[in-house]
Amino acid sequence: MKQERKPMHCSKCDMDMNLHAEKINYATMESKKKAEEPVVEIHTCPGCGATATREAQ
Amino acid sequence: MLESTPLFLPVILGTSRKNRFSEYVARFVTEQVAKQPNVATELIDIRSISLPTDDEGENIKDAKFSEMMNRADGMVLVVPEYNHGYPGSLKHLLDTNLKEYIHKAVGIVGVSAGPFGGTRVIQNLLPVMRELGLVNIFWDGNFSSVQKAFDDNGTLLDRAYERRIEKFIKELIWMSTVLRYGRLNISIQ
């Protein structure tokens, strides 16, 4: 069962970021030679608009 | 809050070729975007961004370009049609970023010396835009016979382009506003 993850925090203004997209990053797959497709989460800070990514679960 | 700050809609001049007429188009479009209320813009000339050619993708990010793309709410690509396709230098640059583009609006202005106004290069770019996570608007800019559209000083001769670009920009602003709200407020979960 998929666990709820904590939101990412913006490193600039410490706000909770909004998870608005998940995307397969083919470039990452090539470099790490993983068996699974590496899906990344795209987060945007509502305060300053900064974006951040982390691997999706 | 960020939602009330002006939209940032840079214009990317997508060719570094000498004697490019696309520069006149890009300057004209940038002026028109700058006239819009609550919008900021900047002309990004790919000629000014030096990238290595012995690697590709996010490994060779240009810090300033990435910061501009991160800040952008949407963008305009001014793209000449070379042999029915887009300049490789533009693709080389666009491929250096990914997360910076996602859920942001893009409008494409095609430029050609012939009669079709870059329609083929626009069509060729659509799958690239989609894979980069950009959301293409349904208005395009089409500058055909571009060598006749401007005088030697880069002044627009055919005023009909002003009205057409106005429609294009209004749609880009609408889409950029909606997507900014979504990026900041609407979660996929």
Short mmCIF file of C-alpha atoms in Angstrom, two decimals:
data_model
loop_
_atom_site.label_atom_id
_atom_site.label_comp_id
_atom_site.label_asym_id
_atom_site.label_seq_id
_atom_site.Cartn_x
_atom_site.Cartn_y
_atom_site.Cartn_z
CA MET A 1 0.00 0.00 0.00
CA LYS A 2 1.31 3.40 -0.98
CA GLN A 3 2.23 5.57 1.99
CA GLU A 4 1.44 9.25 2.18
CA ARG A 5 4.69 11.18 1.87
CA LYS A 6 5.45 14.45 3.54
CA PRO A 7 5.37 17.46 1.26
CA MET A 8 8.68 18.89 0.14
CA HIS A 9 9.74 22.11 1.83
CA CYS A 10 10.98 25.06 -0.17
CA SER A 11 14.61 25.70 0.66
CA LYS A 12 14.11 29.44 0.12
CA CYS A 13 10.94 30.20 2.11
CA ASP A 14 10.26 26.98 4.05
CA MET A 15 6.72 26.60 2.73
CA ASP A 16 5.17 23.28 1.81
CA MET A 17 5.53 22.80 -1.92
CA ASN A 18 2.76 21.66 -4.23
CA LEU A 19 3.18 18.34 -6.02
CA HIS A 20 1.67 18.99 -9.44
CA ALA A 21 3.29 16.52 -11.80
CA GLU A 22 5.03 13.20 -12.11
CA LYS A 23 7.19 12.44 -15.11
CA ILE A 24 9.41 9.69 -16.41
CA ASN A 25 12.90 11.12 -16.73
CA TYR A 26 14.51 9.10 -19.50
CA ALA A 27 17.82 10.87 -19.06
CA THR A 28 18.03 9.62 -15.48
CA MET A 29 17.21 6.12 -16.65
CA GLU A 30 20.10 6.17 -19.10
CA SER A 31 22.60 7.39 -16.56
CA LYS A 32 21.64 5.11 -13.69
CA LYS A 33 20.81 2.06 -15.80
CA LYS A 34 17.88 1.18 -13.56
CA ALA A 35 15.51 -1.62 -14.40
CA GLU A 36 12.46 0.45 -13.46
CA GLU A 37 11.45 3.64 -15.20
CA PRO A 38 12.56 6.48 -12.92
CA VAL A 39 9.53 8.65 -12.24
CA VAL A 40 10.24 12.04 -10.72
CA GLU A 41 7.83 14.22 -8.81
CA ILE A 42 7.72 17.90 -9.74
CA HIS A 43 7.00 20.28 -6.85
CA THR A 44 6.45 24.05 -6.98
CA CYS A 45 6.57 26.45 -4.05
CA PRO A 46 3.41 28.57 -3.70
CA GLY A 47 5.49 31.29 -2.08
CA CYS A 48 8.29 31.88 -4.54
CA GLY A 49 7.64 29.58 -7.50
CA ALA A 50 10.82 27.56 -7.00
CA THR A 51 10.69 24.04 -8.35
CA ALA A 52 12.13 20.88 -6.89
CA THR A 53 12.11 17.21 -7.76
CA ARG A 54 12.41 13.90 -5.97
CA GLU A 55 12.01 10.31 -7.05
CA ALA A 56 8.45 9.11 -6.90
CA GLN A 57 7.66 6.08 -4.76
CA MET B 1 1.99 36.29 -2.88
CA LEU B 2 3.39 34.93 -6.08
CA GLU B 3 -0.05 34.74 -7.70
CA SER B 4 -0.30 38.52 -7.80
CA THR B 5 3.18 39.17 -9.22
CA PRO B 6 3.50 39.91 -12.95
CA LEU B 7 3.69 36.94 -15.28
CA PHE B 8 7.16 36.39 -16.68
CA LEU B 9 6.98 35.47 -20.37
CA PRO B 10 10.44 35.48 -21.98
CA VAL B 11 10.89 35.30 -25.75
CA ILE B 12 13.52 32.86 -27.00
CA LEU B 13 15.19 33.68 -30.31
CA GLY B 14 15.84 30.18 -31.58
CA THR B 15 18.62 30.60 -34.11
CA SER B 16 22.22 31.76 -34.00
CA ARG B 17 22.63 32.03 -37.78
CA LYS B 18 24.27 35.17 -39.12
CA ASN B 19 21.97 37.70 -40.85
CA ARG B 20 18.90 36.06 -39.30
CA PHE B 21 15.57 37.75 -40.02
CA SER B 22 14.13 35.94 -37.00
CA GLU B 23 15.85 38.54 -34.84
CA TYR B 24 13.52 41.22 -36.21
CA VAL B 25 10.55 38.99 -35.44
CA ALA B 26 11.79 38.24 -31.92
CA ARG B 27 12.34 41.93 -31.17
CA PHE B 28 8.89 42.78 -32.47
CA VAL B 29 7.22 40.02 -30.41
CA THR B 30 9.15 41.03 -27.29
CA GLU B 31 7.95 44.63 -27.69
CA GLN B 32 4.37 43.45 -28.04
CA VAL B 33 4.59 41.20 -24.97
CA ALA B 34 6.13 44.06 -22.97
CA LYS B 35 3.09 46.24 -23.72
CA GLN B 36 0.76 43.87 -21.86
CA PRO B 37 -0.31 44.88 -18.37
CA ASN B 38 1.08 42.85 -15.48
CA VAL B 39 3.54 41.00 -17.70
CA ALA B 40 7.34 41.06 -17.68
CA THR B 41 9.44 39.76 -20.52
CA GLU B 42 12.99 39.48 -21.77
CA LEU B 43 14.54 38.47 -25.06
CA ILE B 44 16.76 35.41 -24.74
CA ASP B 45 19.12 35.09 -27.70
CA ILE B 46 20.48 31.56 -27.99
CA ARG B 47 23.58 33.04 -29.59
CA SER B 48 24.49 34.47 -26.19
CA ILE B 49 24.44 31.07 -24.46
CA SER B 50 27.53 28.98 -24.98
CA LEU B 51 26.99 25.28 -24.46
CA PRO B 52 29.49 22.45 -24.80
CA THR B 53 28.98 20.15 -27.75
CA ASP B 54 30.71 17.12 -26.27
CA ASP B 55 27.71 16.37 -24.02
CA GLU B 56 23.97 16.98 -24.01
CA GLY B 57 21.00 17.39 -21.69
CA GLU B 58 20.90 18.47 -18.07
CA ASN B 59 24.62 17.84 -17.57
CA ILE B 60 25.42 21.03 -19.47
CA LYS B 61 22.88 23.41 -17.94
CA ASP B 62 23.55 27.11 -18.25
CA ALA B 63 22.76 28.54 -14.80
CA LYS B 64 21.31 31.81 -16.03
CA PHE B 65 19.10 30.17 -18.64
CA SER B 66 17.83 27.63 -16.10
CA GLU B 67 17.02 30.41 -13.65
CA MET B 68 15.06 32.23 -16.35
CA MET B 69 13.13 29.09 -17.23
CA ASN B 70 12.44 28.43 -13.57
CA ARG B 71 11.10 31.96 -13.17
CA ALA B 72 9.07 31.85 -16.38
CA ASP B 73 5.32 31.28 -16.34
CA GLY B 74 5.27 30.76 -20.08
CA MET B 75 7.41 31.53 -23.07
CA VAL B 76 7.47 32.35 -26.75
CA LEU B 77 9.74 30.50 -29.14
CA VAL B 78 10.64 32.38 -32.30
CA VAL B 79 11.83 29.67 -34.64
CA PRO B 80 12.95 29.78 -38.25
CA GLU B 81 12.27 26.84 -40.51
CA TYR B 82 15.53 25.34 -41.76
CA ASN B 83 15.08 22.45 -44.23
CA HIS B 84 11.55 21.96 -42.82
CA GLY B 85 12.89 21.53 -39.28
CA TYR B 86 14.04 23.53 -36.27
CA PRO B 87 17.63 24.66 -35.66
CA GLY B 88 19.68 22.04 -33.85
CA SER B 89 21.10 24.75 -31.62
CA LEU B 90 17.61 25.44 -30.22
CA LYS B 91 16.99 21.78 -29.44
CA HIS B 92 20.44 21.51 -27.85
CA LEU B 93 19.54 24.38 -25.52
CA LEU B 94 15.98 23.26 -24.73
CA ASP B 95 17.19 19.78 -23.77
CA THR B 96 19.32 21.17 -20.95
CA ASN B 97 16.28 21.65 -18.70
CA LEU B 98 13.20 19.67 -17.73
CA LYS B 99 11.61 20.40 -14.35
CA GLU B 100 11.88 24.11 -15.12
CA TYR B 101 9.38 23.74 -17.99
CA ILE B 102 6.73 21.48 -16.55
CA HIS B 103 3.15 22.80 -16.66
CA LYS B 104 4.20 26.08 -18.27
CA ALA B 105 2.70 27.59 -21.40
CA VAL B 106 4.48 27.98 -24.72
CA GLY B 107 3.55 29.73 -27.92
CA ILE B 108 5.53 29.23 -31.12
CA VAL B 109 6.19 31.84 -33.78
CA GLY B 110 7.32 30.28 -37.03
CA VAL B 111 9.48 32.23 -39.45
CA SER B 112 10.18 31.41 -43.07
CA ALA B 113 11.47 32.99 -46.24
CA GLY B 114 8.82 31.12 -48.19
CA PRO B 115 5.03 31.37 -48.14
CA PHE B 116 4.11 28.99 -45.30
CA GLY B 117 5.17 31.03 -42.27
CA GLY B 118 7.06 28.26 -40.55
CA THR B 119 4.03 25.99 -40.22
CA ARG B 120 6.16 22.89 -40.74
CA VAL B 121 8.67 23.79 -38.07
CA ILE B 122 5.84 24.50 -35.63
CA GLN B 123 4.30 21.09 -36.29
CA ASN B 124 7.71 19.46 -35.84
CA LEU B 125 8.20 21.17 -32.50
CA LEU B 126 4.87 20.11 -30.95
CA PRO B 127 5.97 16.61 -29.83
CA VAL B 128 9.14 18.13 -28.36
CA MET B 129 7.13 20.67 -26.39
CA ARG B 130 4.87 17.94 -25.08
CA GLU B 131 7.75 15.76 -23.91
CA LEU B 132 9.36 18.71 -22.14
CA GLY B 133 6.13 19.20 -20.16
CA LEU B 134 5.27 22.48 -21.85
CA VAL B 135 1.65 23.22 -22.77
CA ASN B 136 1.31 24.60 -26.27
CA ILE B 137 -1.33 27.22 -26.96
CA PHE B 138 -3.55 26.92 -30.03
CA TRP B 139 -2.55 30.26 -31.54
CA ASP B 140 0.67 30.36 -33.55
CA GLY B 141 2.62 33.21 -35.04
CA ASN B 142 3.41 32.79 -38.73
CA PHE B 143 5.84 35.13 -40.47
CA SER B 144 6.04 34.18 -44.14
CA SER B 145 8.33 35.90 -46.67
CA VAL B 146 9.98 37.42 -43.63
CA GLN B 147 12.54 39.28 -45.73
CA LYS B 148 9.66 41.46 -46.98
CA ALA B 149 7.93 41.91 -43.63
CA PHE B 150 10.57 44.27 -42.16
CA ASP B 151 12.71 47.07 -43.55
CA ASP B 152 16.50 47.11 -43.24
CA ASN B 153 16.25 48.62 -39.75
CA GLY B 154 13.97 45.88 -38.51
CA THR B 155 10.84 48.00 -38.59
CA LEU B 156 7.67 46.05 -39.27
CA LEU B 157 6.17 46.92 -42.66
CA ASP B 158 3.00 44.85 -42.54
CA ARG B 159 0.91 46.18 -39.63
CA ALA B 160 -1.49 43.23 -39.85
CA TYR B 161 1.02 41.27 -37.79
CA GLU B 162 0.32 43.47 -34.76
CA ARG B 163 -3.29 42.33 -34.53
CA ARG B 164 -2.40 38.67 -35.09
CA ILE B 165 0.32 38.70 -32.45
CA GLU B 166 -2.03 40.44 -30.01
CA LYS B 167 -4.40 37.45 -30.22
CA PHE B 168 -1.49 35.05 -29.80
CA ILE B 169 -0.22 36.90 -26.71
CA LYS B 170 -3.66 37.11 -25.08
CA GLU B 171 -4.02 33.35 -25.36
CA LEU B 172 -0.51 32.84 -23.97
CA ILE B 173 -1.31 35.09 -21.01
CA TRP B 174 -4.55 33.22 -20.30
CA MET B 175 -2.85 29.82 -20.43
CA SER B 176 0.11 31.01 -18.35
CA THR B 177 -2.21 32.42 -15.69
CA VAL B 178 -4.22 29.23 -15.45
CA LEU B 179 -1.14 27.02 -15.32
CA ARG B 180 0.51 29.19 -12.67
CA TYR B 181 -2.57 28.80 -10.49
CA GLY B 182 -2.41 25.06 -11.04
CA ARG B 183 1.29 24.72 -10.27
CA LEU B 184 0.88 26.63 -7.03
CA ASN B 185 -2.44 25.27 -5.81
CA ILE B 186 -3.62 22.07 -7.46
CA SER B 187 -2.03 18.80 -6.43
CA ILE B 188 -2.13 15.65 -8.52
CA GLN B 189 -2.91 13.65 -5.38
#
